[in-house]
Amino acid sequence: MTRTLLTLAVVVVLLLAFRWWTSGGERQPPATVAAAIADGAQVLDVRTDREWAGGHVAGAVHADVTGGGFEQAVAALDPERPVYVYCASGTRSGRAAGKLEGLGFAEVINAGGFGRLAAAGVETER
């Protein structure tokens, strides 16, 4: 019984840590994000190079959050303007949003996954 409780406690702690690690940025519905992007909002794609090459939001800045050079790539963004961050599902964008907040970005929106944005009508390109 004690071993089972210990295992359960470890799993809960790991789940909470994962949620905290990937929970940066405000979340908004895809339609709201699509409207902001159409109005010229700053957009950051934090997916891998391969994912980026397969299609991305038109005009987005690319900075792979899992690779090196993230901080250098986001230097192209204005930290005083809102930035909309997306990945494939919303997990890496949450992680990247937390990093941007730590770098002093005033407003960071976790825009979620690329597929949801494309389905909401955001202009994409290859």
CSV table of N, CA, C and O in Angstrom, one decimal:
chain,number,residue,atom,x,y,z
A,1,MET,N,0.8,-1.2,0.0
A,1,MET,CA,0.0,0.0,0.0
A,1,MET,C,0.9,1.3,0.0
A,1,MET,O,0.6,2.2,-0.7
A,2,THR,N,1.9,1.3,0.8
A,2,THR,CA,2.8,2.4,0.9
A,2,THR,C,3.5,2.7,-0.5
A,2,THR,O,3.6,3.9,-0.9
A,3,ARG,N,3.9,1.7,-1.1
A,3,ARG,CA,4.6,1.8,-2.4
A,3,ARG,C,3.6,2.4,-3.5
A,3,ARG,O,4.0,3.3,-4.3
A,4,THR,N,2.4,2.0,-3.4
A,4,THR,CA,1.3,2.5,-4.4
A,4,THR,C,1.1,3.9,-4.1
A,4,THR,O,1.0,4.7,-5.1
A,5,LEU,N,1.0,4.3,-2.9
A,5,LEU,CA,0.7,5.8,-2.5
A,5,LEU,C,1.9,6.6,-3.0
A,5,LEU,O,1.8,7.7,-3.5
A,6,LEU,N,3.1,6.1,-2.8
A,6,LEU,CA,4.3,6.8,-3.2
A,6,LEU,C,4.4,7.0,-4.7
A,6,LEU,O,4.6,8.1,-5.2
A,7,THR,N,4.1,6.0,-5.4
A,7,THR,CA,4.0,6.0,-6.9
A,7,THR,C,3.0,7.0,-7.3
A,7,THR,O,3.2,7.8,-8.2
A,8,LEU,N,1.8,7.0,-6.7
A,8,LEU,CA,0.7,7.9,-7.1
A,8,LEU,C,1.2,9.4,-6.8
A,8,LEU,O,0.9,10.3,-7.6
A,9,ALA,N,1.8,9.6,-5.7
A,9,ALA,CA,2.3,10.9,-5.3
A,9,ALA,C,3.3,11.4,-6.3
A,9,ALA,O,3.3,12.6,-6.8
A,10,VAL,N,4.2,10.6,-6.8
A,10,VAL,CA,5.2,11.0,-7.8
A,10,VAL,C,4.6,11.3,-9.1
A,10,VAL,O,4.9,12.3,-9.7
A,11,VAL,N,3.6,10.5,-9.5
A,11,VAL,CA,2.9,10.8,-10.8
A,11,VAL,C,2.2,12.1,-10.7
A,11,VAL,O,2.2,12.9,-11.6
A,12,VAL,N,1.5,12.4,-9.6
A,12,VAL,CA,0.8,13.7,-9.4
A,12,VAL,C,1.7,14.9,-9.5
A,12,VAL,O,1.5,15.9,-10.2
A,13,VAL,N,2.9,14.8,-8.8
A,13,VAL,CA,3.9,15.8,-8.8
A,13,VAL,C,4.4,16.0,-10.2
A,13,VAL,O,4.5,17.2,-10.7
A,14,LEU,N,4.7,15.0,-10.9
A,14,LEU,CA,5.2,15.1,-12.3
A,14,LEU,C,4.2,15.8,-13.2
A,14,LEU,O,4.5,16.6,-14.1
A,15,LEU,N,2.9,15.4,-13.1
A,15,LEU,CA,1.8,16.0,-13.9
A,15,LEU,C,1.7,17.5,-13.6
A,15,LEU,O,1.5,18.3,-14.5
A,16,LEU,N,1.7,17.8,-12.3
A,16,LEU,CA,1.7,19.3,-12.0
A,16,LEU,C,2.9,20.0,-12.5
A,16,LEU,O,2.7,21.2,-13.0
A,17,ALA,N,4.0,19.5,-12.4
A,17,ALA,CA,5.2,20.1,-12.9
A,17,ALA,C,5.2,20.3,-14.4
A,17,ALA,O,5.5,21.4,-14.9
A,18,PHE,N,4.7,19.3,-15.1
A,18,PHE,CA,4.6,19.4,-16.6
A,18,PHE,C,3.6,20.5,-16.9
A,18,PHE,O,3.8,21.3,-17.8
A,19,ARG,N,2.4,20.5,-16.2
A,19,ARG,CA,1.4,21.6,-16.5
A,19,ARG,C,2.0,23.0,-16.2
A,19,ARG,O,1.8,23.9,-17.0
A,20,TRP,N,2.7,23.1,-15.1
A,20,TRP,CA,3.4,24.4,-14.8
A,20,TRP,C,4.4,24.8,-15.9
A,20,TRP,O,4.4,25.9,-16.4
A,21,TRP,N,5.2,23.9,-16.4
A,21,TRP,CA,6.2,24.1,-17.3
A,21,TRP,C,5.7,24.5,-18.7
A,21,TRP,O,6.3,25.2,-19.4
A,22,THR,N,4.5,24.1,-19.0
A,22,THR,CA,3.9,24.3,-20.4
A,22,THR,C,2.7,25.3,-20.3
A,22,THR,O,2.0,25.3,-21.3
A,23,SER,N,2.6,26.0,-19.3
A,23,SER,CA,1.3,26.8,-19.1
A,23,SER,C,1.5,28.3,-19.3
A,23,SER,O,0.6,29.1,-18.9
A,24,GLY,N,2.5,28.8,-19.9
A,24,GLY,CA,2.7,30.2,-20.1
A,24,GLY,C,1.7,30.8,-21.1
A,24,GLY,O,1.2,30.1,-22.0
A,25,GLY,N,1.5,32.1,-21.0
A,25,GLY,CA,0.6,32.8,-22.0
A,25,GLY,C,-0.8,32.7,-21.7
A,25,GLY,O,-1.3,31.7,-21.2
A,26,GLU,N,-1.5,33.7,-22.1
A,26,GLU,CA,-3.0,33.7,-22.1
A,26,GLU,C,-3.5,32.9,-23.2
A,26,GLU,O,-2.9,32.9,-24.3
A,27,ARG,N,-4.6,32.2,-23.1
A,27,ARG,CA,-5.3,31.5,-24.2
A,27,ARG,C,-6.5,32.2,-24.7
A,27,ARG,O,-7.2,32.9,-23.9
A,28,GLN,N,-6.6,32.2,-26.0
A,28,GLN,CA,-7.8,32.8,-26.6
A,28,GLN,C,-8.4,31.8,-27.7
A,28,GLN,O,-7.6,31.0,-28.2
A,29,PRO,N,-9.6,31.9,-28.0
A,29,PRO,CA,-10.2,31.1,-29.0
A,29,PRO,C,-9.6,31.3,-30.4
A,29,PRO,O,-9.2,32.4,-30.7
A,30,PRO,N,-9.5,30.2,-31.2
A,30,PRO,CA,-8.9,30.4,-32.5
A,30,PRO,C,-9.5,31.5,-33.4
A,30,PRO,O,-8.7,32.2,-34.1
A,31,ALA,N,-10.8,31.7,-33.3
A,31,ALA,CA,-11.4,32.8,-34.1
A,31,ALA,C,-10.8,34.2,-33.7
A,31,ALA,O,-10.6,35.1,-34.5
A,32,THR,N,-10.7,34.4,-32.4
A,32,THR,CA,-10.1,35.6,-31.8
A,32,THR,C,-8.7,35.8,-32.3
A,32,THR,O,-8.3,36.9,-32.7
A,33,VAL,N,-7.9,34.7,-32.2
A,33,VAL,CA,-6.5,34.8,-32.6
A,33,VAL,C,-6.4,35.1,-34.1
A,33,VAL,O,-5.6,35.9,-34.6
A,34,ALA,N,-7.3,34.4,-34.9
A,34,ALA,CA,-7.3,34.6,-36.4
A,34,ALA,C,-7.6,36.1,-36.7
A,34,ALA,O,-6.9,36.6,-37.6
A,35,ALA,N,-8.5,36.7,-36.0
A,35,ALA,CA,-8.8,38.1,-36.3
A,35,ALA,C,-7.6,39.0,-35.9
A,35,ALA,O,-7.3,39.9,-36.7
A,36,ALA,N,-6.9,38.7,-34.8
A,36,ALA,CA,-5.8,39.5,-34.4
A,36,ALA,C,-4.6,39.4,-35.4
A,36,ALA,O,-4.0,40.4,-35.8
A,37,ILE,N,-4.4,38.2,-35.9
A,37,ILE,CA,-3.4,37.9,-36.9
A,37,ILE,C,-3.7,38.6,-38.2
A,37,ILE,O,-2.9,39.3,-38.9
A,38,ALA,N,-5.0,38.6,-38.6
A,38,ALA,CA,-5.4,39.3,-39.8
A,38,ALA,C,-5.2,40.8,-39.7
A,38,ALA,O,-5.0,41.5,-40.7
A,39,ASP,N,-5.3,41.3,-38.5
A,39,ASP,CA,-5.0,42.7,-38.2
A,39,ASP,C,-3.6,43.1,-38.1
A,39,ASP,O,-3.2,44.2,-37.7
A,40,GLY,N,-2.7,42.1,-38.3
A,40,GLY,CA,-1.2,42.4,-38.3
A,40,GLY,C,-0.5,42.1,-37.0
A,40,GLY,O,0.6,42.7,-36.7
A,41,ALA,N,-1.1,41.3,-36.1
A,41,ALA,CA,-0.4,40.9,-34.9
A,41,ALA,C,0.9,40.2,-35.1
A,41,ALA,O,1.2,39.6,-36.2
A,42,GLN,N,1.8,40.3,-34.1
A,42,GLN,CA,3.1,39.6,-34.2
A,42,GLN,C,2.8,38.1,-33.9
A,42,GLN,O,2.0,37.8,-33.0
A,43,VAL,N,3.4,37.2,-34.7
A,43,VAL,CA,3.1,35.8,-34.6
A,43,VAL,C,4.5,35.1,-34.5
A,43,VAL,O,5.4,35.4,-35.3
A,44,LEU,N,4.6,34.1,-33.6
A,44,LEU,CA,5.8,33.3,-33.4
A,44,LEU,C,5.4,31.9,-33.5
A,44,LEU,O,4.6,31.3,-32.8
A,45,ASP,N,6.1,31.2,-34.4
A,45,ASP,CA,6.0,29.7,-34.6
A,45,ASP,C,7.2,29.1,-33.9
A,45,ASP,O,8.3,29.4,-34.2
A,46,VAL,N,6.9,28.2,-32.9
A,46,VAL,CA,8.0,27.6,-32.1
A,46,VAL,C,8.2,26.2,-32.5
A,46,VAL,O,8.8,25.4,-31.7
A,47,ARG,N,7.7,25.7,-33.6
A,47,ARG,CA,7.8,24.3,-34.0
A,47,ARG,C,9.2,24.1,-34.6
A,47,ARG,O,10.0,25.0,-34.8
A,48,THR,N,9.5,22.8,-35.0
A,48,THR,CA,10.8,22.5,-35.5
A,48,THR,C,10.9,23.0,-37.0
A,48,THR,O,9.9,23.4,-37.6
A,49,ASP,N,12.1,23.0,-37.5
A,49,ASP,CA,12.4,23.4,-38.9
A,49,ASP,C,11.5,22.6,-39.8
A,49,ASP,O,11.0,23.1,-40.8
A,50,ARG,N,11.4,21.3,-39.6
A,50,ARG,CA,10.7,20.4,-40.5
A,50,ARG,C,9.2,20.8,-40.5
A,50,ARG,O,8.5,20.8,-41.5
A,51,GLU,N,8.6,21.0,-39.3
A,51,GLU,CA,7.2,21.4,-39.2
A,51,GLU,C,7.0,22.7,-39.9
A,51,GLU,O,6.0,22.9,-40.6
A,52,TRP,N,7.9,23.7,-39.7
A,52,TRP,CA,7.8,25.0,-40.3
A,52,TRP,C,7.8,24.9,-41.8
A,52,TRP,O,7.0,25.5,-42.5
A,53,ALA,N,8.7,24.0,-42.4
A,53,ALA,CA,8.8,23.8,-43.8
A,53,ALA,C,7.5,23.3,-44.4
A,53,ALA,O,7.2,23.5,-45.6
A,54,GLY,N,6.7,22.5,-43.6
A,54,GLY,CA,5.5,21.9,-44.1
A,54,GLY,C,4.3,22.9,-44.1
A,54,GLY,O,3.3,22.6,-44.7
A,55,GLY,N,4.5,24.1,-43.7
A,55,GLY,CA,3.5,25.1,-43.7
A,55,GLY,C,3.5,25.9,-42.4
A,55,GLY,O,3.7,25.3,-41.3
A,56,HIS,N,3.2,27.2,-42.5
A,56,HIS,CA,3.2,28.0,-41.3
A,56,HIS,C,2.3,29.2,-41.5
A,56,HIS,O,1.9,29.5,-42.6
A,57,VAL,N,2.1,30.0,-40.5
A,57,VAL,CA,1.2,31.2,-40.6
A,57,VAL,C,2.0,32.2,-41.4
A,57,VAL,O,3.2,32.4,-41.1
A,58,ALA,N,1.4,32.8,-42.4
A,58,ALA,CA,2.1,33.8,-43.2
A,58,ALA,C,2.6,35.0,-42.3
A,58,ALA,O,1.9,35.5,-41.5
A,59,GLY,N,3.8,35.3,-42.5
A,59,GLY,CA,4.5,36.4,-41.8
A,59,GLY,C,5.0,36.1,-40.4
A,59,GLY,O,5.5,37.0,-39.7
A,60,ALA,N,4.8,34.8,-40.0
A,60,ALA,CA,5.3,34.5,-38.6
A,60,ALA,C,6.8,34.5,-38.6
A,60,ALA,O,7.5,34.2,-39.5
A,61,VAL,N,7.3,34.7,-37.4
A,61,VAL,CA,8.7,34.6,-37.0
A,61,VAL,C,8.9,33.1,-36.6
A,61,VAL,O,8.1,32.6,-35.9
A,62,HIS,N,10.0,32.5,-37.0
A,62,HIS,CA,10.3,31.1,-36.6
A,62,HIS,C,11.4,31.0,-35.6
A,62,HIS,O,12.4,31.6,-35.8
A,63,ALA,N,11.1,30.4,-34.4
A,63,ALA,CA,12.1,30.1,-33.4
A,63,ALA,C,11.8,28.8,-32.7
A,63,ALA,O,10.9,28.8,-31.9
A,64,ASP,N,12.5,27.8,-33.1
A,64,ASP,CA,12.2,26.4,-32.5
A,64,ASP,C,12.5,26.5,-31.0
A,64,ASP,O,13.7,26.7,-30.6
A,65,VAL,N,11.5,26.3,-30.2
A,65,VAL,CA,11.7,26.4,-28.7
A,65,VAL,C,12.5,25.2,-28.2
A,65,VAL,O,13.1,25.3,-27.1
A,66,THR,N,12.6,24.1,-28.9
A,66,THR,CA,13.3,23.0,-28.4
A,66,THR,C,14.8,23.0,-28.9
A,66,THR,O,15.5,22.1,-28.5
A,67,GLY,N,15.1,23.9,-29.8
A,67,GLY,CA,16.5,24.0,-30.3
A,67,GLY,C,17.2,25.2,-29.8
A,67,GLY,O,16.7,25.9,-29.0
A,68,GLY,N,18.4,25.3,-30.2
A,68,GLY,CA,19.2,26.5,-29.7
A,68,GLY,C,18.8,27.7,-30.5
A,68,GLY,O,18.2,27.7,-31.5
A,69,GLY,N,19.2,28.8,-29.9
A,69,GLY,CA,19.0,30.1,-30.6
A,69,GLY,C,17.6,30.7,-30.4
A,69,GLY,O,17.3,31.7,-31.1
A,70,PHE,N,16.8,30.2,-29.5
A,70,PHE,CA,15.5,30.7,-29.3
A,70,PHE,C,15.5,32.2,-28.9
A,70,PHE,O,14.8,33.0,-29.6
A,71,GLU,N,16.3,32.6,-28.0
A,71,GLU,CA,16.4,34.0,-27.5
A,71,GLU,C,16.8,34.9,-28.6
A,71,GLU,O,16.3,36.0,-28.8
A,72,GLN,N,17.8,34.5,-29.4
A,72,GLN,CA,18.3,35.3,-30.5
A,72,GLN,C,17.2,35.5,-31.6
A,72,GLN,O,17.0,36.6,-32.1
A,73,ALA,N,16.4,34.5,-31.9
A,73,ALA,CA,15.4,34.6,-32.9
A,73,ALA,C,14.2,35.5,-32.5
A,73,ALA,O,13.7,36.2,-33.3
A,74,VAL,N,13.9,35.4,-31.2
A,74,VAL,CA,12.8,36.3,-30.7
A,74,VAL,C,13.2,37.7,-30.5
A,74,VAL,O,12.3,38.6,-30.3
A,75,ALA,N,14.4,38.0,-30.7
A,75,ALA,CA,14.9,39.4,-30.6
A,75,ALA,C,14.3,40.2,-31.7
A,75,ALA,O,14.3,41.5,-31.6
A,76,ALA,N,13.8,39.6,-32.8
A,76,ALA,CA,13.2,40.3,-33.9
A,76,ALA,C,11.8,40.8,-33.5
A,76,ALA,O,11.2,41.6,-34.3
A,77,LEU,N,11.3,40.4,-32.4
A,77,LEU,CA,9.9,40.8,-32.0
A,77,LEU,C,9.9,42.0,-31.1
A,77,LEU,O,10.9,42.2,-30.3
A,78,ASP,N,8.9,42.7,-31.1
A,78,ASP,CA,8.7,43.9,-30.2
A,78,ASP,C,8.1,43.5,-28.9
A,78,ASP,O,7.0,43.1,-28.9
A,79,PRO,N,8.9,43.5,-27.8
A,79,PRO,CA,8.3,43.1,-26.5
A,79,PRO,C,7.2,43.9,-25.9
A,79,PRO,O,6.5,43.5,-25.0
A,80,GLU,N,7.0,45.1,-26.5
A,80,GLU,CA,5.9,46.0,-26.0
A,80,GLU,C,4.6,45.7,-26.7
A,80,GLU,O,3.5,46.1,-26.3
A,81,ARG,N,4.6,44.9,-27.8
A,81,ARG,CA,3.4,44.5,-28.5
A,81,ARG,C,3.0,43.1,-28.2
A,81,ARG,O,3.8,42.3,-27.9
A,82,PRO,N,1.7,42.8,-28.3
A,82,PRO,CA,1.3,41.4,-28.0
A,82,PRO,C,1.9,40.5,-29.1
A,82,PRO,O,2.1,40.8,-30.2
A,83,VAL,N,2.2,39.3,-28.6
A,83,VAL,CA,2.8,38.3,-29.5
A,83,VAL,C,2.0,37.0,-29.4
A,83,VAL,O,1.7,36.6,-28.3
A,84,TYR,N,1.6,36.4,-30.5
A,84,TYR,CA,0.8,35.2,-30.6
A,84,TYR,C,1.7,34.1,-30.9
A,84,TYR,O,2.3,34.1,-31.9
A,85,VAL,N,1.8,33.1,-30.0
A,85,VAL,CA,2.7,32.0,-30.1
A,85,VAL,C,1.9,30.7,-30.4
A,85,VAL,O,0.9,30.4,-29.7
A,86,TYR,N,2.4,29.9,-31.4
A,86,TYR,CA,1.8,28.7,-31.7
A,86,TYR,C,2.8,27.6,-32.0
A,86,TYR,O,3.9,27.9,-32.3
A,87,CYS,N,2.3,26.3,-31.9
A,87,CYS,CA,3.1,25.2,-32.2
A,87,CYS,C,2.2,24.2,-32.9
A,87,CYS,O,1.4,24.6,-33.7
A,88,ALA,N,2.4,22.9,-32.7
A,88,ALA,CA,1.5,21.9,-33.3
A,88,ALA,C,0.2,21.7,-32.5
A,88,ALA,O,-0.9,21.5,-33.0
A,89,SER,N,0.3,21.7,-31.1
A,89,SER,CA,-0.8,21.4,-30.3
A,89,SER,C,-1.1,22.4,-29.2
A,89,SER,O,-2.2,22.4,-28.7
A,90,GLY,N,-0.2,23.2,-28.9
A,90,GLY,CA,-0.3,24.2,-27.8
A,90,GLY,C,0.6,23.9,-26.6
A,90,GLY,O,0.7,24.8,-25.7
A,91,THR,N,1.2,22.8,-26.5
A,91,THR,CA,2.1,22.5,-25.4
A,91,THR,C,3.4,23.3,-25.5
A,91,THR,O,3.8,24.0,-24.6
A,92,ARG,N,4.1,23.2,-26.7
A,92,ARG,CA,5.4,23.9,-26.8
A,92,ARG,C,5.2,25.4,-26.8
A,92,ARG,O,6.0,26.2,-26.4
A,93,SER,N,4.0,25.8,-27.4
A,93,SER,CA,3.7,27.3,-27.4
A,93,SER,C,3.5,27.8,-25.9
A,93,SER,O,3.9,28.9,-25.6
A,94,GLY,N,3.0,27.0,-25.1
A,94,GLY,CA,2.9,27.3,-23.6
A,94,GLY,C,4.2,27.5,-23.0
A,94,GLY,O,4.5,28.4,-22.3
A,95,ARG,N,5.1,26.5,-23.3
A,95,ARG,CA,6.5,26.6,-22.8
A,95,ARG,C,7.2,27.9,-23.3
A,95,ARG,O,7.9,28.6,-22.6
A,96,ALA,N,7.1,28.1,-24.6
A,96,ALA,CA,7.7,29.3,-25.2
A,96,ALA,C,7.1,30.6,-24.7
A,96,ALA,O,7.8,31.6,-24.4
A,97,ALA,N,5.8,30.6,-24.4
A,97,ALA,CA,5.1,31.8,-23.8
A,97,ALA,C,5.7,32.1,-22.5
A,97,ALA,O,6.0,33.2,-22.2
A,98,GLY,N,5.9,31.1,-21.7
A,98,GLY,CA,6.6,31.3,-20.4
A,98,GLY,C,8.0,31.9,-20.5
A,98,GLY,O,8.4,32.7,-19.7
A,99,LYS,N,8.7,31.4,-21.5
A,99,LYS,CA,10.1,31.9,-21.7
A,99,LYS,C,10.0,33.4,-22.1
A,99,LYS,O,10.8,34.2,-21.7
A,100,LEU,N,9.0,33.7,-23.0
A,100,LEU,CA,8.9,35.1,-23.5
A,100,LEU,C,8.5,36.0,-22.3
A,100,LEU,O,9.0,37.1,-22.2
A,101,GLU,N,7.6,35.5,-21.4
A,101,GLU,CA,7.2,36.3,-20.3
A,101,GLU,C,8.5,36.6,-19.4
A,101,GLU,O,8.6,37.7,-18.9
A,102,GLY,N,9.3,35.6,-19.3
A,102,GLY,CA,10.5,35.7,-18.5
A,102,GLY,C,11.5,36.7,-19.1
A,102,GLY,O,12.3,37.3,-18.4
A,103,LEU,N,11.4,36.8,-20.4
A,103,LEU,CA,12.3,37.8,-21.2
A,103,LEU,C,11.7,39.2,-21.2
A,103,LEU,O,12.3,40.1,-21.7
A,104,GLY,N,10.5,39.4,-20.5
A,104,GLY,CA,10.0,40.7,-20.4
A,104,GLY,C,8.9,41.1,-21.4
A,104,GLY,O,8.5,42.3,-21.5
A,105,PHE,N,8.4,40.2,-22.2
A,105,PHE,CA,7.4,40.5,-23.1
A,105,PHE,C,6.1,40.8,-22.4
A,105,PHE,O,5.7,40.1,-21.4
A,106,ALA,N,5.5,41.9,-22.7
A,106,ALA,CA,4.3,42.5,-22.0
A,106,ALA,C,3.1,41.6,-22.1
A,106,ALA,O,2.4,41.4,-21.1
A,107,GLU,N,2.8,41.1,-23.3
A,107,GLU,CA,1.6,40.4,-23.5
A,107,GLU,C,1.8,39.2,-24.4
A,107,GLU,O,2.2,39.4,-25.6
A,108,VAL,N,1.7,38.0,-23.9
A,108,VAL,CA,1.9,36.8,-24.7
A,108,VAL,C,0.7,35.9,-24.7
A,108,VAL,O,0.1,35.6,-23.7
A,109,ILE,N,0.3,35.6,-25.9
A,109,ILE,CA,-0.9,34.8,-26.1
A,109,ILE,C,-0.5,33.4,-26.6
A,109,ILE,O,0.1,33.3,-27.7
A,110,ASN,N,-0.9,32.3,-26.0
A,110,ASN,CA,-0.7,31.0,-26.4
A,110,ASN,C,-1.8,30.7,-27.4
A,110,ASN,O,-2.9,30.4,-27.0
A,111,ALA,N,-1.5,30.8,-28.7
A,111,ALA,CA,-2.4,30.6,-29.8
A,111,ALA,C,-2.8,29.2,-30.1
A,111,ALA,O,-3.6,28.9,-30.9
A,112,GLY,N,-2.1,28.2,-29.4
A,112,GLY,CA,-2.4,26.8,-29.6
A,112,GLY,C,-1.7,26.2,-30.8
A,112,GLY,O,-0.6,26.5,-31.1
A,113,GLY,N,-2.5,25.3,-31.5
A,113,GLY,CA,-1.9,24.5,-32.6
A,113,GLY,C,-2.1,25.1,-33.9
A,113,GLY,O,-3.1,25.8,-34.2
A,114,PHE,N,-1.1,24.8,-34.8
A,114,PHE,CA,-1.2,25.3,-36.2
A,114,PHE,C,-2.4,24.8,-36.9
A,114,PHE,O,-3.1,25.6,-37.6
A,115,GLY,N,-2.8,23.6,-36.8
A,115,GLY,CA,-4.0,23.1,-37.5
A,115,GLY,C,-5.3,23.8,-37.1
A,115,GLY,O,-6.1,24.1,-38.0
A,116,ARG,N,-5.4,24.1,-35.8
A,116,ARG,CA,-6.6,24.9,-35.4
A,116,ARG,C,-6.6,26.3,-36.0
A,116,ARG,O,-7.7,26.8,-36.3
A,117,LEU,N,-5.4,26.9,-36.0
A,117,LEU,CA,-5.3,28.3,-36.6
A,117,LEU,C,-5.7,28.2,-38.1
A,117,LEU,O,-6.4,29.1,-38.6
A,118,ALA,N,-5.1,27.2,-38.8
A,118,ALA,CA,-5.4,27.1,-40.3
A,118,ALA,C,-6.9,26.9,-40.5
A,118,ALA,O,-7.6,27.5,-41.4
A,119,ALA,N,-7.5,26.0,-39.6
A,119,ALA,CA,-9.0,25.7,-39.7
A,119,ALA,C,-9.8,27.0,-39.4
A,119,ALA,O,-10.9,27.1,-39.9
A,120,ALA,N,-9.3,27.9,-38.6
A,120,ALA,CA,-10.0,29.1,-38.3
A,120,ALA,C,-9.8,30.2,-39.4
A,120,ALA,O,-10.4,31.3,-39.2
A,121,GLY,N,-9.1,29.9,-40.4
A,121,GLY,CA,-8.9,30.8,-41.5
A,121,GLY,C,-7.7,31.6,-41.6
A,121,GLY,O,-7.6,32.6,-42.4
A,122,VAL,N,-6.7,31.4,-40.7
A,122,VAL,CA,-5.5,32.1,-40.7
A,122,VAL,C,-4.7,31.9,-42.0
A,122,VAL,O,-4.7,30.7,-42.4
A,123,GLU,N,-4.2,32.9,-42.6
A,123,GLU,CA,-3.5,32.7,-43.9
A,123,GLU,C,-2.2,31.9,-43.6
A,123,GLU,O,-1.4,32.3,-42.7
A,124,THR,N,-1.9,30.9,-44.4
A,124,THR,CA,-0.7,30.1,-44.2
A,124,THR,C,0.1,30.1,-45.5
A,124,THR,O,-0.4,30.5,-46.6
A,125,GLU,N,1.4,29.7,-45.4
A,125,GLU,CA,2.3,29.7,-46.5
A,125,GLU,C,3.3,28.6,-46.3
A,125,GLU,O,3.4,28.1,-45.2
A,126,ARG,N,4.0,28.2,-47.4
A,126,ARG,CA,5.1,27.2,-47.3
A,126,ARG,C,6.4,27.8,-47.6
A,126,ARG,O,6.5,28.8,-48.3
